[in-house]
Short mmCIF file of C-alpha atoms and ligand atoms in Angstrom, two decimals:
data_model
loop_
_atom_site.label_atom_id
_atom_site.label_comp_id
_atom_site.label_asym_id
_atom_site.label_seq_id
_atom_site.Cartn_x
_atom_site.Cartn_y
_atom_site.Cartn_z
CA UNK A 1 155.32 -46.01 -16.09
CA UNK A 2 151.96 -45.42 -14.37
CA UNK A 3 150.34 -45.60 -17.83
CA UNK A 4 152.20 -49.32 -18.14
CA UNK A 5 150.67 -50.35 -14.68
CA UNK A 6 147.17 -48.76 -15.48
CA UNK A 7 147.43 -50.59 -18.69
CA UNK A 8 148.27 -54.04 -17.22
CA UNK A 9 145.63 -53.67 -14.57
CA UNK A 10 143.25 -52.64 -17.19
CA UNK A 11 143.97 -55.94 -19.20
CA UNK A 12 143.87 -58.00 -15.93
CA UNK A 13 140.40 -56.95 -15.38
CA UNK A 14 139.26 -57.14 -18.94
CA UNK A 15 140.16 -60.53 -19.19
CA UNK A 16 138.64 -61.65 -16.04
CA UNK A 17 135.35 -60.13 -16.83
CA UNK A 18 135.59 -61.93 -20.35
CA UNK A 19 136.50 -65.14 -18.72
CA UNK A 20 133.56 -65.14 -16.26
CA UNK A 21 131.36 -64.57 -19.30
CA UNK A 22 132.74 -67.05 -21.45
CA UNK A 23 130.20 -69.90 -22.26
CA UNK A 24 132.28 -72.26 -24.38
CA UNK A 25 136.50 -73.30 -24.36
CA UNK A 26 136.47 -72.18 -27.62
CA UNK A 27 135.75 -68.59 -26.49
CA UNK A 28 138.57 -68.88 -23.80
CA UNK A 29 140.93 -70.05 -26.47
CA UNK A 30 140.06 -66.67 -28.57
CA UNK A 31 141.01 -64.64 -25.51
CA UNK A 32 144.16 -66.72 -24.95
CA UNK A 33 145.14 -65.98 -28.82
CA UNK A 34 144.16 -62.66 -28.28
CA UNK A 35 146.24 -61.87 -25.31
CA UNK A 36 149.18 -64.31 -24.97
CA UNK A 37 149.68 -65.16 -28.74
CA UNK A 38 152.47 -64.12 -30.72
CA UNK A 39 150.76 -60.72 -31.48
CA UNK A 40 148.56 -60.84 -28.17
CA UNK A 41 148.16 -57.46 -26.15
CA UNK A 42 150.00 -58.79 -23.18
CA UNK A 43 152.63 -60.21 -25.22
CA UNK A 44 153.29 -56.86 -27.28
CA UNK A 45 153.19 -54.96 -23.97
CA UNK A 46 156.04 -57.00 -22.63
CA UNK A 47 157.96 -56.84 -25.78
CA UNK A 48 157.79 -52.76 -25.28
CA UNK A 49 159.06 -53.21 -22.00
CA UNK A 50 162.33 -53.37 -23.43
CA UNK A 51 162.50 -49.44 -24.22
CA UNK A 52 162.08 -48.70 -20.64
CA UNK A 53 165.02 -47.73 -18.42
CA UNK A 54 166.83 -50.34 -16.92
CA UNK A 55 165.38 -49.49 -13.31
CA UNK A 56 161.58 -49.20 -14.50
CA UNK A 57 162.06 -52.04 -16.59
CA UNK A 58 163.03 -54.63 -13.64
CA UNK A 59 159.92 -53.25 -11.89
CA UNK A 60 157.49 -53.40 -14.54
CA UNK A 61 158.99 -56.82 -16.06
CA UNK A 62 157.95 -58.20 -12.58
CA UNK A 63 154.52 -56.67 -12.58
CA UNK A 64 153.98 -57.85 -16.20
CA UNK A 65 155.05 -61.47 -15.62
CA UNK A 66 152.83 -61.66 -12.69
CA UNK A 67 149.97 -60.38 -14.49
CA UNK A 68 150.69 -62.99 -17.54
CA UNK A 69 150.95 -65.61 -15.22
CA UNK A 70 147.52 -64.85 -13.30
CA UNK A 71 146.10 -64.44 -16.87
CA UNK A 72 147.60 -67.90 -18.21
CA UNK A 73 146.24 -69.46 -14.88
CA UNK A 74 142.88 -67.88 -15.20
CA UNK A 75 142.40 -69.29 -18.79
CA UNK A 76 143.59 -72.78 -18.25
CA UNK A 77 141.23 -73.08 -15.02
CA UNK A 78 138.52 -71.56 -17.18
CA UNK A 79 139.04 -73.82 -19.89
CA UNK A 80 139.24 -77.00 -18.06
CA UNK A 81 135.71 -75.72 -16.19
CA UNK A 82 134.19 -75.26 -19.40
CA UNK A 83 135.20 -78.62 -21.11
CA UNK A 84 133.81 -80.41 -18.05
CA UNK A 85 130.55 -78.33 -18.10
CA UNK A 86 130.15 -79.36 -21.91
CA UNK A 87 130.92 -83.09 -21.07
CA UNK A 88 128.07 -83.16 -18.49
CA UNK A 89 125.72 -81.57 -20.36
CA UNK A 90 126.19 -84.08 -23.06
CA UNK A 91 126.02 -86.78 -20.59
CA UNK A 92 122.57 -85.48 -19.20
CA UNK A 93 121.09 -85.06 -22.67
CA UNK A 94 122.14 -88.65 -23.55
CA UNK A 95 120.52 -90.16 -20.46
CA UNK A 96 118.93 -93.70 -21.05
CA UNK A 97 116.49 -95.44 -19.34
CA UNK A 98 117.49 -99.13 -18.99
CA UNK A 99 114.27 -100.26 -18.01
CA UNK A 100 112.40 -99.45 -21.14
CA UNK A 101 111.83 -102.57 -23.04
CA UNK A 102 114.06 -103.16 -26.25
CA UNK A 103 113.25 -102.32 -29.72
CA UNK A 104 112.82 -105.49 -31.78
CA UNK A 105 114.47 -105.54 -35.22
CA UNK A 106 112.25 -107.35 -37.74
CA UNK A 107 114.23 -110.47 -38.94
CA UNK A 108 114.33 -111.82 -42.68
CA UNK A 109 114.24 -115.30 -43.60
CA UNK A 110 114.59 -117.17 -47.15
CA UNK A 111 111.61 -117.65 -49.16
CA UNK A 112 110.09 -120.90 -49.40
CA UNK A 113 110.74 -121.15 -52.71
CA UNK A 114 114.35 -120.53 -52.16
CA UNK A 115 114.47 -122.79 -49.20
CA UNK A 116 113.28 -125.54 -51.58
CA UNK A 117 116.01 -124.89 -54.10
CA UNK A 118 118.88 -124.96 -51.41
CA UNK A 119 117.69 -127.99 -50.04
CA UNK A 120 117.82 -129.68 -53.37
CA UNK A 121 121.16 -128.08 -53.99
CA UNK A 122 122.14 -129.87 -51.09
CA UNK A 123 121.38 -133.14 -51.95
CA UNK A 124 122.72 -132.85 -55.54
CA UNK A 125 125.96 -131.35 -54.73
CA UNK A 126 126.29 -134.38 -52.14
CA UNK A 127 125.59 -136.73 -55.28
CA UNK A 128 128.43 -135.51 -57.37
CA UNK A 129 126.03 -132.79 -59.52
CA UNK A 130 127.19 -129.76 -60.76
CA UNK A 131 124.91 -126.67 -60.25
CA UNK A 132 124.74 -124.75 -63.53
CA UNK A 133 123.05 -121.54 -64.88
CA UNK A 134 121.65 -120.77 -68.09
CA UNK A 135 119.96 -117.40 -69.56
CA UNK A 136 116.33 -116.44 -68.95
CA UNK A 137 116.41 -115.08 -72.40
CA UNK A 138 116.72 -118.19 -74.75
CA UNK A 139 117.15 -118.69 -78.38
CA UNK A 140 114.32 -120.42 -80.35
CA UNK A 141 117.05 -122.69 -81.26
CA UNK A 142 118.19 -123.91 -77.75
CA UNK A 143 114.61 -123.79 -76.30
CA UNK A 144 112.98 -125.94 -79.11
CA UNK A 145 115.10 -127.05 -82.03
CA UNK A 146 117.71 -128.48 -80.29
CA UNK A 147 115.23 -130.04 -78.01
CA UNK A 148 113.86 -131.73 -80.75
CA UNK A 149 110.09 -129.94 -80.68
CA UNK A 150 108.64 -130.15 -84.11
CA UNK A 151 107.64 -127.01 -85.94
CA UNK A 152 104.13 -127.68 -84.79
CA UNK A 153 104.61 -128.23 -81.03
CA UNK A 154 101.85 -126.29 -79.20
CA UNK A 155 104.58 -124.76 -76.81
CA UNK A 156 106.08 -123.03 -79.86
CA UNK A 157 102.90 -121.11 -80.03
CA UNK A 158 102.53 -117.20 -79.08
CA UNK A 159 99.96 -118.01 -76.97
CA UNK A 160 102.05 -120.25 -74.81
CA UNK A 161 105.35 -118.66 -74.85
CA UNK A 162 106.62 -115.25 -74.34
CA UNK A 163 108.40 -114.24 -77.48
CA UNK A 164 110.81 -111.44 -77.56
CA UNK A 165 111.54 -111.49 -81.42
CA UNK A 166 111.37 -114.32 -84.14
CA UNK A 167 114.66 -115.87 -82.49
CA UNK A 168 114.48 -115.00 -78.80
CA UNK A 169 112.11 -116.20 -76.24
CA UNK A 170 111.62 -115.96 -72.30
CA UNK A 171 112.53 -119.50 -71.27
CA UNK A 172 109.26 -121.58 -70.71
CA UNK A 173 111.22 -124.16 -69.00
CA UNK A 174 114.85 -124.97 -67.85
CA UNK A 175 115.35 -127.76 -70.40
CA UNK A 176 117.70 -125.70 -72.85
CA UNK A 177 120.26 -125.50 -70.18
CA UNK A 178 120.70 -129.40 -71.17
CA UNK A 179 121.55 -128.27 -74.54
CA UNK A 180 124.06 -125.45 -73.20
CA UNK A 181 125.53 -127.92 -70.83
CA UNK A 182 126.10 -130.66 -73.67
CA UNK A 183 127.49 -127.99 -76.11
CA UNK A 184 130.10 -126.92 -73.88
CA UNK A 185 131.03 -130.14 -71.63
CA UNK A 186 131.93 -133.56 -72.45
CA UNK A 187 130.45 -136.56 -70.92
CA UNK A 188 130.29 -137.89 -68.23
CA UNK A 189 127.83 -134.74 -67.36
CA UNK A 190 125.99 -134.62 -64.08
CA UNK A 191 124.36 -131.25 -63.91
CA UNK A 192 121.05 -129.59 -62.34
CA UNK A 193 120.08 -126.36 -63.45
CA UNK A 194 117.66 -124.35 -61.24
CA UNK A 195 115.89 -121.03 -61.94
CA UNK A 196 112.93 -119.08 -63.04
CA UNK A 197 110.75 -119.99 -66.11
CA UNK A 198 107.85 -117.96 -67.90
CA UNK A 199 104.58 -118.91 -69.59
CA UNK A 200 102.03 -116.70 -71.07
CA UNK A 201 99.40 -118.40 -68.83
CA UNK A 202 96.77 -116.31 -66.70
CA UNK A 203 97.00 -116.15 -63.40
CA UNK A 204 94.82 -118.38 -61.37
CA UNK A 205 94.78 -120.78 -58.46
CA UNK A 206 97.00 -123.19 -60.36
CA UNK A 207 98.87 -120.81 -62.66
CA UNK A 208 101.08 -117.94 -62.60
CA UNK A 209 103.26 -116.92 -65.62
CA UNK A 210 106.49 -117.10 -63.52
CA UNK A 211 107.30 -120.23 -61.84
CA UNK A 212 110.32 -122.36 -60.93
CA UNK A 213 112.09 -125.49 -62.07
CA UNK A 214 115.27 -127.51 -61.77
CA UNK A 215 116.36 -129.26 -64.65
CA UNK A 216 118.50 -132.69 -64.16
CA UNK A 217 120.79 -133.99 -66.71
CA UNK A 218 122.85 -137.22 -66.38
CA UNK A 219 125.02 -138.38 -69.70
CA UNK A 220 127.40 -141.31 -69.20
CA UNK A 221 128.19 -144.64 -70.68
CA UNK A 222 125.59 -147.16 -69.94
CA UNK A 223 122.95 -145.07 -68.26
CA UNK A 224 119.95 -146.70 -68.01
CA UNK A 225 116.01 -145.89 -67.31
CA UNK A 226 116.74 -147.94 -63.89
CA UNK A 227 119.27 -145.43 -63.15
CA UNK A 228 116.88 -142.81 -63.46
CA UNK A 229 114.02 -144.56 -61.42
CA UNK A 230 116.60 -145.02 -58.87
CA UNK A 231 117.53 -141.31 -58.78
CA UNK A 232 113.96 -140.13 -58.69
CA UNK A 233 113.27 -142.35 -55.50
CA UNK A 234 116.40 -140.73 -53.93
CA UNK A 235 114.88 -137.45 -54.69
CA UNK A 236 111.14 -137.88 -53.77
CA UNK A 237 112.37 -139.63 -50.48
CA UNK A 238 114.95 -136.86 -49.65
CA UNK A 239 112.09 -134.15 -49.95
CA UNK A 240 109.06 -136.04 -48.71
CA UNK A 241 110.33 -138.53 -46.39
CA UNK A 242 111.10 -142.34 -46.62
CA UNK A 243 107.41 -143.47 -46.53
CA UNK A 244 106.96 -141.56 -50.16
CA UNK A 245 106.79 -144.04 -52.97
CA UNK A 246 106.93 -142.99 -56.57
CA UNK A 247 105.00 -144.20 -59.52
CA UNK A 248 106.00 -143.43 -63.22
CA UNK A 249 103.38 -143.08 -65.77
CA UNK A 250 104.10 -143.12 -69.65
CA UNK A 251 104.02 -139.63 -70.93
CA UNK A 252 105.64 -137.39 -74.08
CA UNK A 253 108.13 -134.93 -74.42
CA UNK A 254 109.98 -134.25 -77.62
CA UNK A 255 113.32 -134.50 -75.95
CA UNK A 256 113.09 -137.72 -74.32
CA UNK A 257 112.08 -141.39 -75.27
CA UNK A 258 110.53 -143.18 -73.39
CA UNK A 259 109.04 -140.28 -71.21
CA UNK A 260 107.38 -140.41 -68.08
CA UNK A 261 105.37 -138.54 -65.46
CA UNK A 262 106.71 -138.79 -62.03
CA UNK A 263 103.45 -139.41 -59.27
CA UNK A 264 104.29 -139.73 -55.57
CA UNK A 265 101.83 -141.03 -52.75
CA UNK A 266 99.58 -138.22 -51.93
CA UNK A 267 101.22 -136.42 -49.20
CA UNK A 268 97.96 -135.17 -47.58
CA UNK A 269 95.59 -138.35 -47.40
CA UNK A 270 98.37 -140.92 -47.94
CA UNK A 271 96.10 -143.69 -49.35
CA UNK A 272 93.44 -142.01 -51.79
CA UNK A 273 90.55 -140.88 -49.67
CA UNK A 274 87.40 -140.13 -51.79
CA UNK A 275 87.21 -136.47 -50.16
CA UNK A 276 90.84 -135.79 -50.77
CA UNK A 277 91.24 -132.29 -52.18
CA UNK A 278 94.98 -133.05 -53.36
CA UNK A 279 94.85 -136.30 -54.83
CA UNK A 280 91.11 -136.67 -55.42
CA UNK A 281 90.75 -139.90 -54.58
CA UNK A 282 93.42 -141.54 -56.63
CA UNK A 283 96.00 -141.59 -53.90
CA UNK A 284 98.53 -140.00 -56.31
CA UNK A 285 100.17 -136.73 -57.23
CA UNK A 286 101.87 -135.61 -60.31
CA UNK A 287 104.93 -134.10 -59.47
CA UNK A 288 107.23 -133.54 -62.63
CA UNK A 289 108.55 -135.01 -66.20
CA UNK A 290 111.46 -136.90 -66.94
CA UNK A 291 112.81 -139.27 -69.31
CA UNK A 292 115.92 -140.69 -71.36
CA UNK A 293 117.43 -138.20 -73.29
CA UNK A 294 116.20 -138.72 -76.91
CA UNK A 295 119.02 -139.97 -79.20
CA UNK A 296 118.42 -136.70 -81.61
CA UNK A 297 119.02 -134.31 -78.91
CA UNK A 298 122.36 -135.94 -77.95
CA UNK A 299 123.10 -135.87 -81.53
CA UNK A 300 122.31 -132.18 -81.96
CA UNK A 301 124.78 -131.35 -78.97
CA UNK A 302 127.42 -133.25 -80.48
CA UNK A 303 127.41 -136.50 -78.51
CA UNK A 304 127.49 -139.86 -79.98
CA UNK A 305 123.92 -141.64 -78.88
CA UNK A 306 125.74 -145.14 -79.77
CA UNK A 307 128.38 -144.41 -77.01
CA UNK A 308 126.56 -142.48 -74.54
CA UNK A 309 122.88 -142.45 -73.06
CA UNK A 310 121.35 -140.22 -70.29
CA UNK A 311 118.19 -139.38 -68.56
CA UNK A 312 116.64 -136.00 -67.83
CA UNK A 313 114.31 -134.47 -65.55
CA UNK A 314 112.43 -131.22 -64.73
CA UNK A 315 111.44 -130.83 -61.19
CA UNK A 316 108.56 -128.62 -60.52
CA UNK A 317 110.00 -126.13 -57.41
CA UNK A 318 106.74 -124.76 -56.54
CA UNK A 319 104.73 -127.64 -56.78
CA UNK A 320 106.82 -129.53 -54.35
CA UNK A 321 107.00 -126.36 -52.14
CA UNK A 322 103.16 -126.40 -52.19
CA UNK A 323 102.95 -130.26 -51.27
CA UNK A 324 105.83 -129.75 -48.31
CA UNK A 325 103.53 -127.09 -46.78
CA UNK A 326 100.32 -128.32 -47.64
CA UNK A 327 99.55 -125.30 -49.77
CA UNK A 328 97.08 -124.86 -52.89
CA UNK A 329 97.48 -121.58 -54.11
CA UNK A 330 100.83 -120.88 -55.74
CA UNK A 331 100.11 -116.82 -56.17
CA UNK A 332 100.79 -116.55 -52.69
CA UNK A 333 104.43 -117.01 -53.30
CA UNK A 334 104.83 -114.04 -55.48
CA UNK A 335 102.56 -111.53 -53.30
CA UNK A 336 105.08 -110.67 -50.99
CA UNK A 337 102.30 -110.59 -48.22
CA UNK A 338 104.66 -110.80 -44.90
CA UNK A 339 102.18 -112.47 -42.83
CA UNK A 340 102.41 -115.20 -45.26
CA UNK A 341 106.07 -115.50 -45.50
CA UNK A 342 106.49 -115.07 -41.91
CA UNK A 343 105.32 -118.53 -41.51
CA UNK A 344 108.42 -120.33 -43.20
CA UNK A 345 110.99 -120.07 -40.42
CA UNK A 346 113.85 -121.90 -41.95
CA UNK A 347 111.50 -124.17 -43.51
N1 LIG B 401 110.73 -129.15 -69.56
C1 LIG B 401 109.66 -130.06 -69.19
C2 LIG B 401 108.51 -129.00 -68.87
O1 LIG B 401 108.75 -127.78 -68.84
C3 LIG B 401 109.77 -130.69 -68.20
C4 LIG B 401 110.57 -131.93 -68.40
C5 LIG B 401 110.16 -133.18 -68.87
C6 LIG B 401 112.20 -131.80 -68.15
C7 LIG B 401 110.81 -134.36 -69.06
C8 LIG B 401 112.97 -132.75 -68.53
C9 LIG B 401 112.29 -133.97 -69.41
O2 LIG B 401 114.25 -132.78 -68.61
O3 LIG B 401 113.17 -135.15 -69.50
O4 LIG B 401 107.31 -129.35 -68.72
#
């Protein structure tokens, strides 16, 4: 009997020491399992009491229960204490100084070219146009033949256009989207096709091998040059303001007849000052090409030119972006100089 009491006292002391030394609640939990778990030392000891004579069993049982309750209570309070300690330590290490200035996250914004595209897309969607896409890698047929470009047309030259093979090119303009649209849609057609175009140009202050256009195409019964002019005025006034005026100069494109260049009143000097670096004294700035869709082009795409007519235009996006912001060097658009780009706060 004394042996059992000794053992109980020994366990009690051991547990007290271990609990006092424990540094984490997980250690206390291990101790609980070791003592009070199903196969724990205390549990086994209590089980063995059954083999004692009745008198001794009663006395020992009382003592053993006391020790077990004591151990349980010690373990529970140690667990609570250690968890609190851990929480306090975490709070201490996470202290923050609310008086420190905040860290500002750099905010991105749309590229000026993207802004011009979206402004124009808004306009055209409101005018009832669909926005369509075409491939950057285009067939020679869609890019030249269907657009009525003669075999000796200079744009077909390898010096001007990037050829992938004899039949494929990187599109040098968005005009082939006209053909793809007429092949797949029936008139009335009202579309604009925004996108990148590619030309074999050396990079300099007025040329980049990649630039941007927005092709427009309207086909219906009874469309006239007057409709084209009206539309051009709407676009130019929308982009440059009510005061901007246009003038149309005769020009030549294989896929339009008649063809014209759209000029606008100089957006820098307004009146043609002799020292104006943009209009060079003429008072006009060339913007983009346009014209009435050539009957041959309609025919090649399966539209009867006796029934339908239409107009087309190819807006030079980089040029009008430069005009809007008074920039003269298109290279800036592609250098990704953050200081340059930061100036365009939603412009
Ligand atoms: N594709 C021509 C170019 O890149 C621009 C152009 C001119 C487009 C007249 C047109 C047009 O749709 O009618 O130079």
